[in-house]
Amino acid sequence: MTGGPPAVGRLGFYGAAAGERRGLRRDYARAHGAPEAAGDPFALDLAADDTLRALYLDAECDDGYLRDRNVFDGPIGIEDDMAVLVRYARGATMTSI
């Protein structure tokens, strides 16, 4: 492919600055054990669901990954708005926005 990158993305909705602008930011690092997360539609309550608890909350001691972090807090770095263009060898294209 020529003329630019085959994919682009940006952090547009989540992150502390965007949460402040939209009035969505709440003061907690992770939902588990945080009273400030109560009523937050973006908070993931891992303990409230047996499957989520078994898959994620109970696995924290093994992998150290916290899956219920506040999406409007701190250095959120994953892009939440992405587009990709694929050109196949025979000339066909596909786009995903």
CSV table of N, CA, C and O in Angstrom, one decimal:
chain,number,residue,atom,x,y,z
A,1,MET,N,0.8,-1.2,0.0
A,1,MET,CA,0.0,0.0,0.0
A,1,MET,C,0.9,1.2,0.0
A,1,MET,O,1.9,1.3,0.7
A,2,THR,N,0.5,2.3,-0.7
A,2,THR,CA,1.3,3.5,-0.7
A,2,THR,C,0.4,4.7,-0.3
A,2,THR,O,-0.8,4.6,-0.3
A,3,GLY,N,1.0,5.8,0.0
A,3,GLY,CA,0.3,7.0,0.2
A,3,GLY,C,-0.1,7.2,1.7
A,3,GLY,O,-0.9,8.1,2.0
A,4,GLY,N,0.5,6.5,2.6
A,4,GLY,CA,0.2,6.7,4.0
A,4,GLY,C,0.2,5.4,4.8
A,4,GLY,O,0.3,4.3,4.2
A,5,PRO,N,-0.1,5.5,6.1
A,5,PRO,CA,-0.1,4.3,6.9
A,5,PRO,C,-1.3,3.5,6.6
A,5,PRO,O,-2.4,4.0,6.3
A,6,PRO,N,-1.2,2.1,6.7
A,6,PRO,CA,-2.3,1.3,6.5
A,6,PRO,C,-3.3,1.3,7.7
A,6,PRO,O,-4.4,0.8,7.5
A,7,ALA,N,-2.9,1.9,8.8
A,7,ALA,CA,-3.8,1.9,9.9
A,7,ALA,C,-3.5,3.2,10.7
A,7,ALA,O,-2.4,3.7,10.7
A,8,VAL,N,-4.5,3.8,11.3
A,8,VAL,CA,-4.4,5.0,12.1
A,8,VAL,C,-5.3,4.8,13.4
A,8,VAL,O,-6.2,4.0,13.3
A,9,GLY,N,-4.9,5.4,14.4
A,9,GLY,CA,-5.7,5.3,15.6
A,9,GLY,C,-5.4,6.5,16.5
A,9,GLY,O,-4.4,7.3,16.3
A,10,ARG,N,-6.2,6.7,17.5
A,10,ARG,CA,-6.0,7.7,18.5
A,10,ARG,C,-6.8,7.4,19.8
A,10,ARG,O,-7.7,6.6,19.8
A,11,LEU,N,-6.3,8.0,20.9
A,11,LEU,CA,-7.0,8.0,22.1
A,11,LEU,C,-8.0,9.1,22.1
A,11,LEU,O,-7.6,10.3,22.3
A,12,GLY,N,-9.3,8.9,21.9
A,12,GLY,CA,-10.2,9.9,21.7
A,12,GLY,C,-11.3,10.0,22.8
A,12,GLY,O,-11.8,11.1,23.1
A,13,PHE,N,-11.7,8.9,23.4
A,13,PHE,CA,-12.8,8.8,24.3
A,13,PHE,C,-12.3,8.6,25.7
A,13,PHE,O,-12.8,9.3,26.7
A,14,TYR,N,-11.4,7.7,26.0
A,14,TYR,CA,-11.0,7.3,27.3
A,14,TYR,C,-9.8,8.2,27.7
A,14,TYR,O,-9.3,9.0,27.0
A,15,GLY,N,-9.3,8.0,28.9
A,15,GLY,CA,-8.2,8.7,29.5
A,15,GLY,C,-8.7,9.9,30.4
A,15,GLY,O,-9.9,10.3,30.4
A,16,ALA,N,-7.8,10.3,31.2
A,16,ALA,CA,-8.1,11.3,32.2
A,16,ALA,C,-8.6,12.6,31.6
A,16,ALA,O,-9.6,13.2,32.1
A,17,ALA,N,-7.9,13.2,30.6
A,17,ALA,CA,-8.3,14.4,30.0
A,17,ALA,C,-9.7,14.4,29.4
A,17,ALA,O,-10.5,15.3,29.6
A,18,ALA,N,-10.0,13.3,28.6
A,18,ALA,CA,-11.3,13.2,28.0
A,18,ALA,C,-12.4,13.0,29.0
A,18,ALA,O,-13.5,13.5,28.9
A,19,GLY,N,-12.1,12.2,30.1
A,19,GLY,CA,-13.1,12.1,31.2
A,19,GLY,C,-13.4,13.4,31.8
A,19,GLY,O,-14.5,13.7,32.2
A,20,GLU,N,-12.4,14.2,32.1
A,20,GLU,CA,-12.6,15.6,32.6
A,20,GLU,C,-13.5,16.4,31.7
A,20,GLU,O,-14.4,17.1,32.2
A,21,ARG,N,-13.2,16.4,30.4
A,21,ARG,CA,-13.9,17.2,29.5
A,21,ARG,C,-15.4,16.8,29.4
A,21,ARG,O,-16.3,17.7,29.2
A,22,ARG,N,-15.6,15.5,29.5
A,22,ARG,CA,-17.0,15.0,29.4
A,22,ARG,C,-17.7,14.9,30.7
A,22,ARG,O,-18.9,14.5,30.8
A,23,GLY,N,-17.0,15.2,31.8
A,23,GLY,CA,-17.7,15.1,33.1
A,23,GLY,C,-17.9,13.6,33.5
A,23,GLY,O,-18.7,13.3,34.4
A,24,LEU,N,-17.1,12.7,33.0
A,24,LEU,CA,-17.2,11.3,33.3
A,24,LEU,C,-16.2,10.8,34.3
A,24,LEU,O,-16.3,9.6,34.7
A,25,ARG,N,-15.2,11.5,34.6
A,25,ARG,CA,-14.1,11.1,35.4
A,25,ARG,C,-14.5,10.9,36.9
A,25,ARG,O,-15.2,11.8,37.4
A,26,ARG,N,-14.2,9.8,37.5
A,26,ARG,CA,-14.4,9.6,38.9
A,26,ARG,C,-13.1,9.3,39.6
A,26,ARG,O,-12.2,8.8,38.9
A,27,ASP,N,-13.0,9.5,40.9
A,27,ASP,CA,-11.8,9.4,41.6
A,27,ASP,C,-11.6,8.0,42.2
A,27,ASP,O,-11.8,7.8,43.4
A,28,TYR,N,-11.2,7.0,41.3
A,28,TYR,CA,-10.8,5.7,41.8
A,28,TYR,C,-9.8,5.1,40.8
A,28,TYR,O,-9.9,5.4,39.6
A,29,ALA,N,-8.9,4.3,41.2
A,29,ALA,CA,-8.0,3.6,40.3
A,29,ALA,C,-8.5,2.4,39.7
A,29,ALA,O,-8.3,2.1,38.5
A,30,ARG,N,-9.2,1.6,40.5
A,30,ARG,CA,-9.9,0.4,40.0
A,30,ARG,C,-11.2,0.2,40.7
A,30,ARG,O,-11.4,0.7,41.8
A,31,ALA,N,-12.1,-0.5,40.0
A,31,ALA,CA,-13.5,-0.6,40.5
A,31,ALA,C,-13.6,-1.5,41.8
A,31,ALA,O,-14.3,-1.2,42.7
A,32,HIS,N,-12.8,-2.6,41.8
A,32,HIS,CA,-12.9,-3.6,42.9
A,32,HIS,C,-12.5,-2.9,44.2
A,32,HIS,O,-11.4,-2.4,44.4
A,33,GLY,N,-13.4,-2.9,45.1
A,33,GLY,CA,-13.2,-2.3,46.5
A,33,GLY,C,-13.3,-0.8,46.5
A,33,GLY,O,-13.0,-0.3,47.6
A,34,ALA,N,-13.7,-0.2,45.5
A,34,ALA,CA,-13.8,1.3,45.5
A,34,ALA,C,-15.2,1.8,45.5
A,34,ALA,O,-16.0,1.6,44.6
A,35,PRO,N,-15.6,2.4,46.7
A,35,PRO,CA,-17.0,2.9,46.7
A,35,PRO,C,-17.3,3.9,45.7
A,35,PRO,O,-18.4,4.1,45.3
A,36,GLU,N,-16.2,4.7,45.2
A,36,GLU,CA,-16.4,5.7,44.2
A,36,GLU,C,-16.9,5.1,42.8
A,36,GLU,O,-17.4,5.8,42.0
A,37,ALA,N,-16.7,3.8,42.7
A,37,ALA,CA,-17.1,3.1,41.4
A,37,ALA,C,-18.5,2.8,41.4
A,37,ALA,O,-19.1,2.5,40.3
A,38,ALA,N,-19.2,2.8,42.5
A,38,ALA,CA,-20.6,2.5,42.6
A,38,ALA,C,-21.4,3.4,41.7
A,38,ALA,O,-21.3,4.6,41.7
A,39,GLY,N,-22.2,2.9,40.8
A,39,GLY,CA,-23.0,3.6,39.9
A,39,GLY,C,-22.3,4.1,38.7
A,39,GLY,O,-22.9,4.8,37.8
A,40,ASP,N,-21.0,3.9,38.5
A,40,ASP,CA,-20.3,4.3,37.3
A,40,ASP,C,-20.6,3.3,36.2
A,40,ASP,O,-20.3,2.1,36.3
A,41,PRO,N,-21.2,3.7,35.1
A,41,PRO,CA,-21.6,2.8,34.1
A,41,PRO,C,-20.3,2.2,33.3
A,41,PRO,O,-20.5,1.2,32.6
A,42,PHE,N,-19.2,2.8,33.5
A,42,PHE,CA,-18.0,2.3,32.9
A,42,PHE,C,-17.2,1.4,33.8
A,42,PHE,O,-16.1,0.8,33.4
A,43,ALA,N,-17.6,1.2,35.0
A,43,ALA,CA,-16.9,0.4,36.0
A,43,ALA,C,-17.2,-1.1,35.7
A,43,ALA,O,-18.4,-1.4,35.5
A,44,LEU,N,-16.2,-2.0,35.8
A,44,LEU,CA,-16.4,-3.4,35.6
A,44,LEU,C,-16.4,-4.0,37.0
A,44,LEU,O,-15.3,-4.0,37.7
A,45,ASP,N,-17.5,-4.6,37.5
A,45,ASP,CA,-17.6,-5.2,38.8
A,45,ASP,C,-17.3,-6.7,38.6
A,45,ASP,O,-18.2,-7.5,38.4
A,46,LEU,N,-16.0,-7.1,38.7
A,46,LEU,CA,-15.6,-8.4,38.6
A,46,LEU,C,-16.1,-9.4,39.6
A,46,LEU,O,-16.4,-10.6,39.3
A,47,ALA,N,-16.3,-8.9,40.8
A,47,ALA,CA,-16.7,-9.8,41.9
A,47,ALA,C,-18.2,-10.1,41.8
A,47,ALA,O,-18.7,-11.1,42.4
A,48,ALA,N,-19.0,-9.4,41.0
A,48,ALA,CA,-20.4,-9.6,40.9
A,48,ALA,C,-20.8,-10.7,40.0
A,48,ALA,O,-22.0,-11.1,40.0
A,49,ASP,N,-19.9,-11.2,39.2
A,49,ASP,CA,-20.2,-12.2,38.2
A,49,ASP,C,-19.2,-13.4,38.5
A,49,ASP,O,-18.0,-13.2,38.5
A,50,ASP,N,-19.8,-14.6,38.6
A,50,ASP,CA,-18.9,-15.8,38.9
A,50,ASP,C,-17.9,-16.0,37.9
A,50,ASP,O,-16.7,-16.4,38.2
A,51,THR,N,-18.3,-15.9,36.6
A,51,THR,CA,-17.3,-16.2,35.5
A,51,THR,C,-16.2,-15.1,35.5
A,51,THR,O,-15.0,-15.5,35.4
A,52,LEU,N,-16.6,-13.8,35.6
A,52,LEU,CA,-15.6,-12.8,35.6
A,52,LEU,C,-14.6,-12.9,36.8
A,52,LEU,O,-13.4,-12.7,36.7
A,53,ARG,N,-15.2,-13.2,37.9
A,53,ARG,CA,-14.4,-13.4,39.1
A,53,ARG,C,-13.4,-14.5,38.9
A,53,ARG,O,-12.2,-14.4,39.2
A,54,ALA,N,-13.8,-15.7,38.4
A,54,ALA,CA,-13.0,-16.8,38.2
A,54,ALA,C,-11.9,-16.5,37.1
A,54,ALA,O,-10.7,-16.9,37.3
A,55,LEU,N,-12.3,-15.9,36.0
A,55,LEU,CA,-11.4,-15.7,35.0
A,55,LEU,C,-10.4,-14.6,35.3
A,55,LEU,O,-9.2,-14.7,34.9
A,56,TYR,N,-10.8,-13.5,35.9
A,56,TYR,CA,-10.0,-12.3,36.0
A,56,TYR,C,-9.6,-11.9,37.4
A,56,TYR,O,-8.4,-11.8,37.7
A,57,LEU,N,-10.5,-11.8,38.3
A,57,LEU,CA,-10.2,-11.3,39.7
A,57,LEU,C,-9.3,-12.4,40.4
A,57,LEU,O,-8.3,-12.0,41.0
A,58,ASP,N,-9.7,-13.6,40.3
A,58,ASP,CA,-8.9,-14.7,41.0
A,58,ASP,C,-7.6,-14.9,40.3
A,58,ASP,O,-6.7,-15.5,40.9
A,59,ALA,N,-7.4,-14.5,39.1
A,59,ALA,CA,-6.1,-14.7,38.3
A,59,ALA,C,-5.1,-13.6,38.6
A,59,ALA,O,-4.0,-13.7,38.2
A,60,GLU,N,-5.5,-12.5,39.3
A,60,GLU,CA,-4.6,-11.4,39.5
A,60,GLU,C,-3.3,-11.8,40.2
A,60,GLU,O,-2.2,-11.3,40.0
A,61,CYS,N,-3.4,-12.8,41.1
A,61,CYS,CA,-2.3,-13.2,41.9
A,61,CYS,C,-1.3,-14.0,41.0
A,61,CYS,O,-0.1,-14.0,41.2
A,62,ASP,N,-1.8,-14.5,39.8
A,62,ASP,CA,-0.9,-15.2,38.9
A,62,ASP,C,-0.3,-14.3,37.8
A,62,ASP,O,0.9,-14.5,37.5
A,63,ASP,N,-1.1,-13.3,37.3
A,63,ASP,CA,-0.5,-12.5,36.2
A,63,ASP,C,-0.3,-11.0,36.6
A,63,ASP,O,0.3,-10.3,35.8
A,64,GLY,N,-0.9,-10.6,37.7
A,64,GLY,CA,-0.7,-9.2,38.1
A,64,GLY,C,-1.5,-8.2,37.4
A,64,GLY,O,-1.4,-7.0,37.6
A,65,TYR,N,-2.3,-8.6,36.4
A,65,TYR,CA,-3.0,-7.7,35.6
A,65,TYR,C,-4.4,-7.3,36.2
A,65,TYR,O,-5.1,-8.2,36.5
A,66,LEU,N,-4.6,-6.0,36.3
A,66,LEU,CA,-5.9,-5.5,36.9
A,66,LEU,C,-6.8,-5.1,35.7
A,66,LEU,O,-6.5,-4.2,35.0
A,67,ARG,N,-7.9,-5.9,35.6
A,67,ARG,CA,-8.8,-5.7,34.4
A,67,ARG,C,-9.9,-4.7,34.7
A,67,ARG,O,-10.7,-4.5,33.8
A,68,ASP,N,-10.0,-4.2,35.9
A,68,ASP,CA,-11.1,-3.3,36.2
A,68,ASP,C,-10.6,-1.9,36.5
A,68,ASP,O,-11.2,-1.2,37.3
A,69,ARG,N,-9.6,-1.4,35.9
A,69,ARG,CA,-9.1,-0.1,36.1
A,69,ARG,C,-10.1,1.0,35.6
A,69,ARG,O,-10.8,0.7,34.7
A,70,ASN,N,-10.0,2.2,36.2
A,70,ASN,CA,-10.8,3.3,35.8
A,70,ASN,C,-10.4,3.7,34.4
A,70,ASN,O,-9.2,4.2,34.2
A,71,VAL,N,-11.2,3.7,33.4
A,71,VAL,CA,-10.8,4.0,32.0
A,71,VAL,C,-10.6,5.5,31.8
A,71,VAL,O,-10.1,6.0,30.8
A,72,PHE,N,-11.0,6.3,32.8
A,72,PHE,CA,-10.9,7.8,32.8
A,72,PHE,C,-9.8,8.3,33.8
A,72,PHE,O,-9.9,9.4,34.2
A,73,ASP,N,-8.9,7.4,34.2
A,73,ASP,CA,-7.9,7.7,35.2
A,73,ASP,C,-6.5,7.5,34.7
A,73,ASP,O,-6.3,6.5,34.0
A,74,GLY,N,-5.6,8.4,35.0
A,74,GLY,CA,-4.2,8.1,34.8
A,74,GLY,C,-3.8,8.0,33.3
A,74,GLY,O,-4.5,8.4,32.4
A,75,PRO,N,-2.7,7.3,33.1
A,75,PRO,CA,-2.1,7.2,31.8
A,75,PRO,C,-2.7,6.1,30.9
A,75,PRO,O,-2.1,5.1,30.6
A,76,ILE,N,-4.0,6.2,30.5
A,76,ILE,CA,-4.6,5.3,29.6
A,76,ILE,C,-3.9,5.5,28.3
A,76,ILE,O,-3.9,6.6,27.8
A,77,GLY,N,-3.4,4.4,27.7
A,77,GLY,CA,-2.6,4.6,26.5
A,77,GLY,C,-3.1,3.8,25.3
A,77,GLY,O,-2.7,4.1,24.2
A,78,ILE,N,-4.1,3.0,25.5
A,78,ILE,CA,-4.6,2.2,24.4
A,78,ILE,C,-5.5,3.0,23.5
A,78,ILE,O,-6.4,3.8,24.0
A,79,GLU,N,-5.4,2.9,22.2
A,79,GLU,CA,-6.2,3.7,21.3
A,79,GLU,C,-7.6,3.2,21.3
A,79,GLU,O,-7.8,1.9,21.3
A,80,ASP,N,-8.6,4.1,21.3
A,80,ASP,CA,-10.0,3.6,21.3
A,80,ASP,C,-10.8,4.0,20.0
A,80,ASP,O,-11.9,3.8,19.9
A,81,ASP,N,-10.1,4.6,19.1
A,81,ASP,CA,-10.6,5.0,17.8
A,81,ASP,C,-9.6,4.6,16.7
A,81,ASP,O,-8.5,5.1,16.7
A,82,MET,N,-10.0,3.6,15.9
A,82,MET,CA,-9.0,3.0,15.0
A,82,MET,C,-9.7,2.8,13.6
A,82,MET,O,-10.9,2.5,13.5
A,83,ALA,N,-8.8,2.8,12.6
A,83,ALA,CA,-9.3,2.4,11.2
A,83,ALA,C,-8.1,1.7,10.5
A,83,ALA,O,-6.9,2.0,10.8
A,84,VAL,N,-8.5,0.8,9.7
A,84,VAL,CA,-7.4,0.0,9.0
A,84,VAL,C,-7.9,-0.1,7.5
A,84,VAL,O,-9.0,-0.2,7.2
A,85,LEU,N,-6.9,-0.1,6.6
A,85,LEU,CA,-7.1,-0.4,5.2
A,85,LEU,C,-6.2,-1.5,4.8
A,85,LEU,O,-5.0,-1.5,5.0
A,86,VAL,N,-6.8,-2.6,4.2
A,86,VAL,CA,-6.0,-3.8,3.8
A,86,VAL,C,-6.1,-3.9,2.3
A,86,VAL,O,-7.2,-3.8,1.7
A,87,ARG,N,-4.9,-4.0,1.6
A,87,ARG,CA,-4.9,-4.3,0.2
A,87,ARG,C,-4.3,-5.7,0.0
A,87,ARG,O,-3.2,-6.0,0.4
A,88,TYR,N,-5.1,-6.5,-0.6
A,88,TYR,CA,-4.7,-7.9,-0.9
A,88,TYR,C,-3.8,-8.0,-2.1
A,88,TYR,O,-3.8,-7.1,-2.9
A,89,ALA,N,-3.1,-9.1,-2.2
A,89,ALA,CA,-2.1,-9.3,-3.3
A,89,ALA,C,-2.7,-9.2,-4.7
A,89,ALA,O,-2.1,-8.7,-5.6
A,90,ARG,N,-4.0,-9.6,-4.8
A,90,ARG,CA,-4.6,-9.5,-6.1
A,90,ARG,C,-5.4,-8.2,-6.4
A,90,ARG,O,-6.1,-8.0,-7.4
A,91,GLY,N,-5.2,-7.2,-5.5
A,91,GLY,CA,-5.7,-5.9,-5.7
A,91,GLY,C,-7.0,-5.5,-5.0
A,91,GLY,O,-7.3,-4.3,-4.9
A,92,ALA,N,-7.7,-6.5,-4.4
A,92,ALA,CA,-8.9,-6.2,-3.7
A,92,ALA,C,-8.5,-5.4,-2.4
A,92,ALA,O,-7.4,-5.6,-1.8
A,93,THR,N,-9.4,-4.6,-1.9
A,93,THR,CA,-9.2,-3.9,-0.6
A,93,THR,C,-10.3,-4.2,0.4
A,93,THR,O,-11.4,-4.6,0.0
A,94,MET,N,-10.0,-3.9,1.6
A,94,MET,CA,-10.9,-4.1,2.7
A,94,MET,C,-10.7,-2.9,3.6
A,94,MET,O,-9.5,-2.6,3.9
A,95,THR,N,-11.7,-2.4,4.2
A,95,THR,CA,-11.5,-1.3,5.2
A,95,THR,C,-12.3,-1.6,6.4
A,95,THR,O,-13.4,-2.3,6.3
A,96,SER,N,-11.9,-1.2,7.5
A,96,SER,CA,-12.6,-1.4,8.8
A,96,SER,C,-12.5,-0.1,9.6
A,96,SER,O,-11.4,0.3,9.9
A,97,ILE,N,-13.6,0.5,9.9
A,97,ILE,CA,-13.6,1.7,10.6
A,97,ILE,C,-14.3,1.5,11.9
A,97,ILE,O,-15.3,0.9,12.0
